[in-house]
Amino acid sequence: MGPLDILSSPVTWVVTIVSLLYILYKYATSTFDYFSDQGIRGPKPIPIFGNLWGIWKANIPEYDVALVKQYGKVFGYFDGLLPNLWITDADMIKAICVKDFEHFVDRRSFGIQTKVMRKWMMLMKGQEWKDIRSSVTPAFTTGKIKRMSGLIRDCVSNLSDQMSRLTESDGKIDSKLVFSAYTMDVIARCAFGLKIDNLGSKDDQFMKNAAYILNPPANKSPIVLLPFVYPKLLSSLSTYAERLLITKEHRFFFKLLEDVLKDRSQSKEKFHDFIELADEAISDFTKEVDGKTVPMWSREEIDEIIMAQSTIFMLAGFDTTATTLTNTCFQLARNPEIQEKLYESIVTKMEDYDEVCHDMVQDMPYLEMVIQEVLRYYPPLTRVERECTKDYSYDNGRIQIKEGQMVTIPAFALHHMEEYYPDPEKFDPERWTPENKAKRNPYAYLAFGIGPRSCIGMRFALEEMKIAICAVVQKFRFFPVEETPEKLRFENGLLAVLQPVQAVVGIELRQ
Ligand code: HEM
C-alpha cells in the first residue's frame, strides 16, 4: 500500500475526523474542571458556550435568584471558557471589592480602543482608570452637585407639568415613559449643556438615539454572546471595530458634545453643569515630573475625557435613574400607607422651605428609607462584576481565582436572600431604620456597587431622584388601575439595566 492509498483510505479519513473532533472538544471544554477541582459546585457548562447558552432570552433577575437558590453563596459559572466565580457571601464581597481591591481593580472590558470610548470610566483598566477616576471625582462632591441642582429643578418643573396634563387627560401614566423624559432632560442639560424642547416626542432624535445605544436589538439575540465567548473579538477587529462600535447614534452624541465644547472654549459664561464642573476638575488634576507639579492632561485630552464622561453619564445615569423612579412610583401606588407616610414627611419638611431644593432633600430620613428599599428590591444593575487583576486566594487557599478570571456578584439575587433580608418579597422601608440597618452586614447591599469602583454618580442620582419624588408626591397621589400589574416584571434578555414592563399607574391631583 503506497502513501496515496493510505491518504485516500476511508479509515484514514475517519481517524482524522474523529481526532480533530476530539481535539476540538478538548479545547471547547478545556477549563471546565477548574471549579470542580477546587470542590466548588455550579451549573453544568456546555462546550464553547459554558453556561451562557440561552441567556439572551432568560429573565435575568429570575435566572439569578434561581441559580443562587440552587448552588448557594459561592459557585462556579463559565462565560464561554472563562471561569466566573459567583458570590453572594457578604464577607467575601467585602474582601474582593474593598479589602483586597488591588487584586480586582478592573471590570470586564472587551479591549475597546476607539477614541472617546477608550476613556469611558466604566470600561477603563488599571492605572489609567485610577487617573481618570481621581480626575473626575471632584465634579461629584455635594457642593458641585448643589451647583447643578438649579438645572435639575427646571427639569422637575417640566415633569410636574407633564404629569398635570396626563392627570387631566388620562388619569394614568406610563411611569417609565414619563420618568425617562425627565431623566433625559436632566442629562441633556447637565451632561450635554442642552435644553431640548419636546423630549420624548416622535421626532426627538436625542431620546431615539439614546434608546438605541442603551438597548441595542442584539442584546436580545444570540449575538450578545460573542464578546463573552470571544472577549478579544473587538480589539482583534481593530479598525473594523471602530465602524462596528461607533454607530451613527454614537456619532450623534459625540458631535453634539464637540460643538458644545467648541462654543464653550470661546465663552466666558457660567453654566453650572457637568461639562463645566468636569472641565474644572480635570484641568486641576496634576502629576509630578522631575520634582515639578504639572497638569496631568493636555487640552485635547481634557476634551476627550469630558466627551467620554458626558456620554457615560448618559449610559450609566439615564436608565438606572428612570427605572428607579418608575419602580418607586409603582411601589407607592401599591402601598398607599407608605405613600401617605412619605407625603406627610414631605409636607412637614416643606414648612421650612418655599420650594423643593438641594438643602431640603439633604435630611429626609423616610424618603431615604423608601429609596433604599426600592433599590434593594429592584437594583437596576442586576450584577456587579470584577475582573481578577492579580492571582488571589481566599479562605486559606480553599478558593483560587486566577488573573483574568471573573467574579460576579448577582446584586438582584443578593438583595432577595432571606438570610440578609427576612421576608425578601415584602416591600418594607422599615428595613432601613438606623437600628435595622445596624443589624445587617452592609456588604449585602450593592445597589450602587461597593468599594473604590462603586458608582461615581450616586450622589447625583440621589439628588435627582429625591427632588423629583418630593415634587411629585406632594402634588399627586398614585394608585393602581386595571393595567397596573400585581408584581412588577422586567423584560427578558441580557439587558444592561432592568426594564420594567407595563409600569402603568393611576394619578390624581392632591386637594
Ligand atoms: C439610580 C441610579 C444609579 C444606580 C442604581 C447606579 C448603579 C451603579 C452600579 C451598581 C455601578 C457598578 C459599581 C461597582 O462595580 O461596584 C455603577 C457604576 C458607575 N456609575 Fe452608576 N448608578 C446610577 C446612576 C449613575 C449616574 C447618574 C451616573 C452619572 C455620572 C453614574 C455613573 C457611573 C459610572 C461612571 C460608573 C463606573 C464607575 C467606575 O468604573 O469607576 N451612575 N453605577
Coordinates of C-alpha atoms and ligand atoms in Angstrom, one line a residue:
M1 CA 0.0 0.0 0.0
G2 CA 1.5 3.4 -1.1
P3 CA 1.1 6.8 0.7
L4 CA -1.6 7.8 -1.7
D5 CA -3.6 4.7 -0.9
I6 CA -3.3 5.4 2.8
L7 CA -4.4 9.1 2.3
S8 CA -7.5 8.1 0.3
S9 CA -8.4 5.2 2.6
P10 CA -11.8 5.7 4.4
V11 CA -10.1 4.5 7.7
T12 CA -7.6 7.4 7.5
W13 CA -10.4 9.9 7.0
V14 CA -12.5 8.5 9.9
V15 CA -9.4 8.6 12.2
T16 CA -8.5 12.1 11.2
I17 CA -12.1 13.5 11.6
V18 CA -12.5 11.7 15.0
S19 CA -9.1 13.0 16.2
L20 CA -10.0 16.6 15.1
L21 CA -13.3 16.4 16.8
Y22 CA -11.7 15.1 19.9
I23 CA -9.1 18.0 19.9
L24 CA -11.9 20.5 19.3
Y25 CA -13.9 19.0 22.2
K26 CA -10.9 19.0 24.5
Y27 CA -10.3 22.7 23.6
A28 CA -14.0 23.7 23.9
T29 CA -14.2 22.2 27.4
S30 CA -10.5 22.8 28.5
T31 CA -11.3 24.9 31.6
F32 CA -14.4 23.1 32.8
D33 CA -12.6 21.2 35.6
Y34 CA -11.4 24.5 37.1
F35 CA -14.1 24.8 39.8
S36 CA -14.8 21.0 40.4
D37 CA -11.0 20.6 41.1
Q38 CA -11.5 23.1 44.0
G39 CA -14.6 21.3 45.2
I40 CA -16.8 24.3 44.1
R41 CA -20.2 23.3 42.6
G42 CA -22.0 25.1 39.8
P43 CA -24.4 24.6 36.8
K44 CA -23.0 22.2 34.2
P45 CA -21.4 24.1 31.3
I46 CA -21.7 23.1 27.6
P47 CA -18.7 23.2 25.1
I48 CA -17.8 26.6 23.8
F49 CA -20.7 28.5 25.4
G50 CA -20.1 27.4 29.0
N51 CA -23.3 28.4 30.9
L52 CA -24.3 31.3 28.6
W53 CA -26.4 29.4 26.1
G54 CA -30.0 30.8 26.1
I55 CA -29.0 33.8 28.3
W56 CA -30.3 36.3 25.7
K57 CA -33.9 35.1 26.3
A58 CA -33.7 34.5 30.0
N59 CA -35.3 36.7 32.6
I60 CA -32.1 37.7 34.4
P61 CA -33.5 38.6 37.8
E62 CA -35.4 35.3 38.0
Y63 CA -32.5 33.4 36.4
D64 CA -30.0 34.7 39.0
V65 CA -32.3 34.1 42.0
A66 CA -32.8 30.5 40.9
L67 CA -29.1 29.9 40.5
V68 CA -28.3 31.3 43.9
K69 CA -31.1 29.2 45.5
Q70 CA -29.8 26.1 43.8
Y71 CA -26.0 26.5 44.2
G72 CA -25.6 28.7 47.3
K73 CA -23.4 31.6 48.2
V74 CA -20.3 30.6 46.2
F75 CA -20.4 28.7 43.0
G76 CA -18.6 28.3 39.6
Y77 CA -20.1 29.5 36.3
F78 CA -18.5 29.7 32.8
D79 CA -18.7 32.7 30.4
G80 CA -17.7 30.6 27.4
L81 CA -14.4 29.1 28.6
L82 CA -13.8 31.8 31.1
P83 CA -14.3 30.7 34.8
N84 CA -16.5 33.2 36.6
L85 CA -17.0 32.8 40.4
W86 CA -20.4 33.9 41.6
I87 CA -20.6 35.1 45.2
T88 CA -23.3 36.3 47.5
D89 CA -21.3 35.8 50.7
A90 CA -21.2 39.3 52.3
D91 CA -17.7 38.7 53.9
M92 CA -16.3 37.6 50.6
I93 CA -17.9 40.6 48.8
K94 CA -16.1 42.8 51.3
A95 CA -12.7 41.0 50.7
I96 CA -13.0 41.3 46.9
C97 CA -14.5 44.7 46.5
V98 CA -12.8 46.6 49.3
K99 CA -10.1 44.8 51.4
D100 CA -8.3 43.1 48.5
F101 CA -9.4 45.6 45.9
E102 CA -5.8 45.7 44.4
H103 CA -6.5 42.1 43.1
F104 CA -9.8 43.2 41.5
V105 CA -9.3 46.7 40.1
D106 CA -11.0 46.1 36.7
R107 CA -14.3 45.3 35.3
R108 CA -14.9 43.2 32.1
S109 CA -13.8 45.4 29.3
F110 CA -13.6 43.9 25.8
G111 CA -10.5 45.9 24.9
I112 CA -12.2 48.8 23.2
Q113 CA -9.5 51.3 21.8
T114 CA -11.8 53.6 19.9
K115 CA -11.4 57.4 20.5
V116 CA -13.7 58.7 23.3
M117 CA -15.0 55.2 24.2
R118 CA -11.5 54.2 25.3
K119 CA -11.9 56.9 28.1
W120 CA -15.3 55.6 29.3
M121 CA -14.6 55.2 33.1
M122 CA -16.9 52.1 33.3
L123 CA -14.6 50.1 31.0
M124 CA -11.2 51.5 31.8
K125 CA -8.5 49.4 33.4
G126 CA -5.7 49.7 36.0
Q127 CA -3.7 52.9 36.4
E128 CA -5.5 54.6 33.5
W129 CA -8.8 54.1 35.3
K130 CA -7.4 55.3 38.6
D131 CA -6.1 58.6 36.9
I132 CA -9.4 59.3 35.2
R133 CA -11.5 58.4 38.3
S134 CA -9.4 60.7 40.5
S135 CA -9.6 63.5 37.9
V136 CA -13.4 63.3 37.6
T137 CA -14.3 62.6 41.3
P138 CA -14.1 66.3 42.4
A139 CA -17.0 67.0 39.9
F140 CA -19.3 64.9 42.1
T141 CA -18.9 66.4 45.5
T142 CA -22.0 67.6 47.4
G143 CA -21.0 71.2 46.7
K144 CA -20.7 70.6 43.0
I145 CA -24.0 68.8 42.8
K146 CA -25.6 71.7 44.6
R147 CA -24.4 73.9 41.7
M148 CA -26.2 71.6 39.3
S149 CA -29.4 71.4 41.3
G150 CA -30.9 74.5 39.7
L151 CA -30.9 72.7 36.4
I152 CA -32.5 69.7 38.0
R153 CA -35.3 71.8 39.5
D154 CA -36.1 73.2 36.0
C155 CA -36.5 69.6 34.7
V156 CA -38.7 68.7 37.7
S157 CA -40.9 71.6 36.8
N158 CA -41.3 70.1 33.3
L159 CA -42.0 66.7 34.8
S160 CA -44.7 68.1 37.1
D161 CA -46.4 70.0 34.1
Q162 CA -46.4 66.8 32.1
M163 CA -48.0 64.8 35.0
S164 CA -50.6 67.6 35.4
R165 CA -51.5 67.2 31.7
L166 CA -51.8 63.4 32.0
T167 CA -53.8 63.7 35.2
E168 CA -56.4 65.8 33.3
S169 CA -56.4 63.8 30.1
D170 CA -55.9 60.1 31.0
G171 CA -55.9 59.9 34.8
K172 CA -53.0 57.4 34.5
I173 CA -49.4 57.4 33.4
D174 CA -46.9 55.0 31.9
S175 CA -44.4 55.9 34.5
K176 CA -41.3 54.6 32.6
L177 CA -42.1 57.0 29.7
V178 CA -42.7 59.9 32.0
F179 CA -39.6 59.4 34.1
S180 CA -37.4 58.6 31.1
A181 CA -38.3 62.0 29.6
Y182 CA -37.4 63.6 33.0
T183 CA -34.0 61.9 33.4
M184 CA -33.1 62.5 29.8
D185 CA -34.0 66.2 30.3
V186 CA -31.6 66.2 33.3
I187 CA -28.8 64.5 31.2
A188 CA -29.3 66.8 28.2
R189 CA -28.9 69.9 30.5
C190 CA -26.3 68.7 32.9
A191 CA -24.1 66.4 30.7
F192 CA -24.6 67.9 27.2
G193 CA -25.3 71.5 28.1
L194 CA -28.5 71.5 26.0
K195 CA -32.1 72.5 26.6
I196 CA -34.3 70.3 24.4
D197 CA -38.0 71.0 23.8
N198 CA -40.4 68.2 23.3
L199 CA -38.2 65.4 24.7
G200 CA -39.8 62.1 24.1
S201 CA -41.9 63.3 21.1
K202 CA -41.9 61.3 17.8
D203 CA -39.2 63.4 16.1
D204 CA -36.9 63.7 19.1
Q205 CA -33.5 62.4 17.9
F206 CA -31.9 62.8 21.3
M207 CA -34.1 60.2 23.1
K208 CA -34.4 58.0 20.0
N209 CA -30.6 57.7 19.6
A210 CA -30.1 57.2 23.3
A211 CA -32.7 54.4 23.4
Y212 CA -30.8 52.6 20.5
I213 CA -27.4 52.8 22.3
L214 CA -28.8 51.7 25.6
N215 CA -30.8 48.8 24.4
P216 CA -29.5 47.6 21.0
P217 CA -31.6 44.8 19.5
A218 CA -28.5 42.5 19.7
N219 CA -29.0 42.2 23.5
K220 CA -32.0 40.0 22.9
S221 CA -30.3 37.8 20.3
P222 CA -27.5 35.2 20.4
I223 CA -25.1 37.8 19.0
V224 CA -24.8 39.1 22.6
L225 CA -22.8 36.0 23.4
L226 CA -20.0 36.9 21.0
P227 CA -17.9 39.2 23.2
F228 CA -18.4 36.9 26.2
V229 CA -17.4 33.7 24.3
Y230 CA -14.6 35.5 22.5
P231 CA -13.7 38.6 24.7
K232 CA -10.8 39.6 22.4
L233 CA -13.1 39.9 19.4
L234 CA -13.5 43.7 19.5
S235 CA -9.8 44.5 20.0
S236 CA -8.7 42.0 17.3
L237 CA -11.1 43.5 14.8
S238 CA -9.0 46.7 15.3
T239 CA -10.0 49.2 12.6
Y240 CA -13.2 47.3 11.7
A241 CA -14.2 47.6 15.4
E242 CA -14.5 51.4 15.0
R243 CA -17.1 51.1 12.3
L244 CA -18.9 48.3 14.2
L245 CA -18.9 50.0 17.5
I246 CA -19.4 53.7 16.7
T247 CA -22.8 53.7 15.2
K248 CA -24.4 56.8 13.8
E249 CA -26.3 57.0 17.1
H250 CA -23.0 57.4 19.0
R251 CA -21.7 59.9 16.4
F252 CA -24.8 62.0 17.0
F253 CA -23.9 62.5 20.7
F254 CA -20.1 62.9 20.1
K255 CA -20.9 65.7 17.5
L256 CA -23.3 67.4 20.0
L257 CA -20.5 67.5 22.6
E258 CA -17.8 68.5 20.2
D259 CA -20.0 71.5 19.2
V260 CA -20.7 72.4 22.8
L261 CA -17.0 72.2 23.8
K262 CA -16.1 74.4 20.8
D263 CA -18.7 77.1 21.8
R264 CA -17.6 77.0 25.4
S265 CA -13.9 77.5 24.5
Q266 CA -14.9 81.0 23.3
S267 CA -17.3 81.8 26.0
K268 CA -16.9 83.4 29.5
E269 CA -20.5 82.5 30.5
K270 CA -21.1 80.2 33.6
F271 CA -23.2 77.2 33.0
H272 CA -23.2 75.2 36.3
D273 CA -23.4 71.9 34.5
F274 CA -21.3 68.7 34.4
I275 CA -19.3 69.8 31.4
E276 CA -18.1 72.9 33.3
L277 CA -17.5 71.1 36.6
A278 CA -15.7 68.2 34.9
D279 CA -13.6 70.7 32.9
E280 CA -12.6 72.4 36.1
A281 CA -11.8 69.2 37.9
I282 CA -9.9 67.5 35.1
S283 CA -7.9 70.7 34.3
D284 CA -6.9 70.9 38.0
F285 CA -5.6 67.4 38.2
T286 CA -1.8 67.3 38.3
K287 CA 1.2 64.9 38.2
E288 CA 4.8 65.2 39.3
V289 CA 7.5 65.4 36.6
D290 CA 11.2 65.9 37.7
G291 CA 10.1 67.2 41.1
K292 CA 7.7 69.7 39.5
T293 CA 3.9 69.7 39.7
V294 CA 2.4 70.0 36.2
P295 CA -1.1 69.5 34.7
M296 CA -1.8 65.8 34.0
W297 CA -3.8 66.3 30.8
S298 CA -3.4 68.4 27.7
R299 CA -6.4 70.4 26.3
E300 CA -7.0 67.8 23.7
E301 CA -7.1 65.0 26.3
I302 CA -9.3 67.1 28.6
D303 CA -11.9 67.4 25.8
E304 CA -11.8 63.7 25.0
I305 CA -12.2 62.8 28.7
I306 CA -15.2 65.2 29.1
M307 CA -16.8 63.8 26.0
A308 CA -16.3 60.3 27.3
Q309 CA -17.7 61.1 30.8
S310 CA -20.6 63.0 29.4
T311 CA -21.6 60.1 27.2
I312 CA -21.1 57.6 30.0
F313 CA -23.2 59.9 32.2
M314 CA -26.0 59.2 29.8
L315 CA -25.3 55.4 29.5
A316 CA -24.9 54.8 33.3
G317 CA -27.2 57.5 34.6
F318 CA -30.3 57.6 32.4
D319 CA -32.0 54.3 32.5
T320 CA -30.8 53.5 36.1
T321 CA -32.4 56.6 37.4
A322 CA -35.6 56.4 35.2
T323 CA -36.1 52.8 36.2
T324 CA -35.7 53.5 39.9
L325 CA -38.2 56.4 39.8
T326 CA -40.6 54.1 37.9
N327 CA -40.3 51.4 40.5
T328 CA -40.8 53.9 43.3
C329 CA -44.0 55.1 41.7
F330 CA -45.2 51.6 41.3
Q331 CA -44.5 50.7 44.9
L332 CA -46.1 53.9 46.2
A333 CA -49.2 53.1 44.2
R334 CA -49.3 49.5 45.5
N335 CA -48.6 50.6 49.1
P336 CA -50.9 53.6 49.9
E337 CA -49.9 53.7 53.6
I338 CA -46.2 54.1 52.7
Q339 CA -47.2 56.8 50.2
E340 CA -49.1 58.7 52.8
K341 CA -46.3 58.5 55.3
L342 CA -43.9 59.8 52.7
Y343 CA -46.3 62.6 51.8
E344 CA -46.7 63.6 55.4
S345 CA -42.9 63.7 55.8
I346 CA -42.6 65.9 52.7
V347 CA -45.4 68.3 53.9
T348 CA -43.7 68.7 57.3
K349 CA -40.4 69.4 55.7
M350 CA -41.9 71.9 53.3
E351 CA -42.9 74.1 56.2
D352 CA -39.3 75.3 56.3
Y353 CA -38.8 75.8 52.5
D354 CA -40.5 77.7 49.7
E355 CA -39.8 75.0 47.2
V356 CA -38.2 71.6 46.8
C357 CA -34.5 72.2 46.7
H358 CA -31.0 70.8 47.4
D359 CA -30.9 71.8 51.1
M360 CA -34.4 70.4 51.7
V361 CA -33.6 66.9 50.5
Q362 CA -30.4 66.5 52.4
D363 CA -32.0 65.4 55.6
M364 CA -35.2 63.4 54.9
P365 CA -34.8 60.0 56.6
Y366 CA -38.1 58.5 55.4
L367 CA -37.5 59.5 51.8
E368 CA -34.0 58.0 52.1
M369 CA -35.5 54.7 53.5
V370 CA -38.1 54.5 50.7
I371 CA -35.4 54.9 48.0
Q372 CA -33.1 52.4 49.7
E373 CA -35.8 49.9 49.8
V374 CA -36.8 50.5 46.1
L375 CA -33.1 50.0 45.2
R376 CA -32.9 46.9 47.4
Y377 CA -36.0 45.4 45.9
Y378 CA -35.0 46.3 42.3
P379 CA -31.3 47.1 41.9
P380 CA -31.3 48.5 38.3
L381 CA -27.9 46.9 37.6
T382 CA -28.6 43.3 38.5
R383 CA -25.0 42.2 38.5
V384 CA -21.7 43.8 39.7
E385 CA -18.6 42.3 38.2
R386 CA -14.9 42.4 38.8
E387 CA -12.0 41.0 36.7
C388 CA -9.2 39.5 38.8
T389 CA -6.0 41.5 38.1
K390 CA -3.6 39.6 40.3
D391 CA -3.9 35.9 41.3
Y392 CA -5.9 35.6 44.5
S393 CA -6.6 33.0 47.1
Y394 CA -9.4 33.2 49.8
D395 CA -10.2 31.3 52.9
N396 CA -6.7 29.9 53.5
G397 CA -6.3 28.9 49.9
R398 CA -9.6 27.0 49.6
I399 CA -10.7 29.2 46.8
Q400 CA -8.3 30.2 44.0
I401 CA -9.0 33.0 41.5
K402 CA -6.5 33.4 38.7
E403 CA -5.6 36.7 36.9
G404 CA -8.1 37.3 34.1
Q405 CA -10.9 35.4 35.6
M406 CA -14.2 37.0 36.5
V407 CA -16.1 37.4 39.7
T408 CA -19.9 38.2 39.6
I409 CA -22.0 39.4 42.5
P410 CA -25.6 39.0 41.4
A411 CA -26.9 42.1 43.2
F412 CA -30.6 41.3 42.5
A413 CA -30.3 37.8 43.9
L414 CA -28.3 39.0 46.9
H415 CA -31.0 41.6 47.7
H416 CA -33.6 38.8 47.7
M417 CA -31.8 36.4 50.1
E418 CA -33.8 35.5 53.2
E419 CA -30.6 35.4 55.2
Y420 CA -29.9 39.2 54.7
Y421 CA -33.5 40.4 54.2
P422 CA -36.1 38.3 56.0
D423 CA -39.3 38.0 54.0
P424 CA -37.5 39.5 51.0
E425 CA -40.6 39.8 48.8
K426 CA -42.1 42.3 51.2
F427 CA -41.6 45.9 50.3
D428 CA -40.7 47.4 53.6
P429 CA -38.8 50.7 54.0
E430 CA -38.5 50.0 57.8
R431 CA -35.6 47.7 57.0
W432 CA -33.6 50.9 56.6
T433 CA -34.1 52.5 60.1
P434 CA -30.7 53.0 61.7
E435 CA -31.4 50.2 64.2
N436 CA -32.4 47.6 61.5
K437 CA -29.5 48.7 59.3
A438 CA -27.0 48.2 62.1
K439 CA -28.2 44.5 62.4
R440 CA -27.3 43.7 58.8
N441 CA -24.0 43.1 57.1
P442 CA -23.5 46.3 55.0
Y443 CA -21.9 44.3 52.2
A444 CA -25.2 42.7 51.4
Y445 CA -26.4 45.9 49.7
L446 CA -24.9 46.6 46.3
A447 CA -27.4 49.0 44.5
F448 CA -24.5 51.4 43.8
G449 CA -21.8 48.7 44.0
I450 CA -19.2 49.0 46.7
G451 CA -15.5 50.0 47.2
P452 CA -13.3 52.2 45.1
R453 CA -15.0 51.2 41.9
S454 CA -18.5 51.9 43.1
C455 CA -20.9 54.3 41.3
I456 CA -19.3 57.7 40.9
G457 CA -22.7 59.2 40.1
M458 CA -24.5 58.0 43.3
R459 CA -24.9 61.4 44.9
F460 CA -26.0 63.0 41.7
A461 CA -28.6 60.2 41.1
L462 CA -29.9 60.5 44.7
E463 CA -30.3 64.3 44.3
E464 CA -32.1 63.9 41.0
M465 CA -34.4 61.2 42.4
K466 CA -35.1 62.9 45.8
I467 CA -36.0 66.3 44.2
A468 CA -38.3 64.6 41.7
I469 CA -40.0 62.3 44.3
C470 CA -40.6 65.2 46.7
A471 CA -42.0 67.4 44.0
V472 CA -44.4 64.9 42.6
V473 CA -45.6 63.2 45.8
Q474 CA -46.5 66.5 47.4
K475 CA -48.7 67.3 44.3
F476 CA -50.1 64.0 43.1
R477 CA -51.4 60.7 44.5
F478 CA -50.6 57.5 42.7
F479 CA -52.9 54.4 42.8
P480 CA -53.3 51.1 41.0
V481 CA -55.5 50.9 37.9
E482 CA -56.6 48.0 35.8
E483 CA -53.4 47.9 33.8
T484 CA -51.1 48.0 36.9
P485 CA -49.6 44.6 37.5
E486 CA -49.7 42.9 40.9
K487 CA -46.0 42.4 40.7
L488 CA -43.7 44.4 38.5
R489 CA -41.9 42.3 35.9
F490 CA -38.9 43.1 33.8
E491 CA -38.1 42.4 30.2
N492 CA -36.1 39.3 29.2
G493 CA -32.7 39.4 27.7
L494 CA -29.1 40.3 28.8
L495 CA -30.0 44.0 29.3
A496 CA -27.7 46.4 31.0
V497 CA -30.5 47.8 33.2
L498 CA -33.7 46.4 34.4
Q499 CA -36.6 47.4 32.1
P500 CA -40.0 47.4 33.8
V501 CA -42.9 46.1 31.8
Q502 CA -46.2 47.8 31.9
A503 CA -45.5 50.2 34.8
V504 CA -48.8 52.0 34.4
V505 CA -50.3 53.6 37.5
G506 CA -53.3 55.9 38.2
I507 CA -52.6 59.5 39.1
E508 CA -54.7 62.3 40.7
L509 CA -54.1 65.8 42.0
R510 CA -54.0 66.1 45.8
Q511 CA -56.6 68.6 47.0
Ligands
HEM1 C1 -30.2 55.1 40.5 C2 -29.2 55.4 39.7 C3 -27.9 54.6 39.6 C4 -27.6 53.3 40.0 C5 -28.5 52.4 40.8 C6 -26.2 53.1 39.7 C7 -25.5 51.9 39.9 C8 -24.2 51.7 39.6 C9 -23.5 50.4 39.9 C10 -24.1 49.2 40.5 C11 -22.3 50.5 39.4 C12 -21.2 49.5 39.4 C13 -20.4 49.7 40.7 C14 -19.4 48.6 41.1 O1 -19.0 47.9 40.1 O2 -19.1 48.4 42.3 C15 -22.2 51.9 38.8 C16 -21.0 52.4 38.2 C17 -20.9 53.6 37.6 N1 -21.9 54.6 37.6 FE1 -23.8 54.4 38.4 N2 -25.7 54.2 39.0 C18 -26.7 55.1 39.0 C19 -26.6 56.4 38.5 C20 -25.5 56.9 37.9 C21 -25.4 58.3 37.4 C22 -26.4 59.4 37.4 C23 -24.1 58.4 36.9 C24 -23.6 59.7 36.2 C25 -22.5 60.1 36.3 C26 -23.4 57.1 37.0 C27 -22.1 56.8 36.6 C28 -21.5 55.7 36.9 C29 -20.1 55.4 36.4 C30 -19.2 56.3 35.6 C31 -19.8 54.1 36.9 C32 -18.4 53.4 36.7 C33 -17.5 53.8 37.9 C34 -16.1 53.2 37.8 O3 -15.9 52.3 37.0 O4 -15.2 53.8 38.4 N3 -24.3 56.3 37.7 N4 -23.4 52.5 38.9

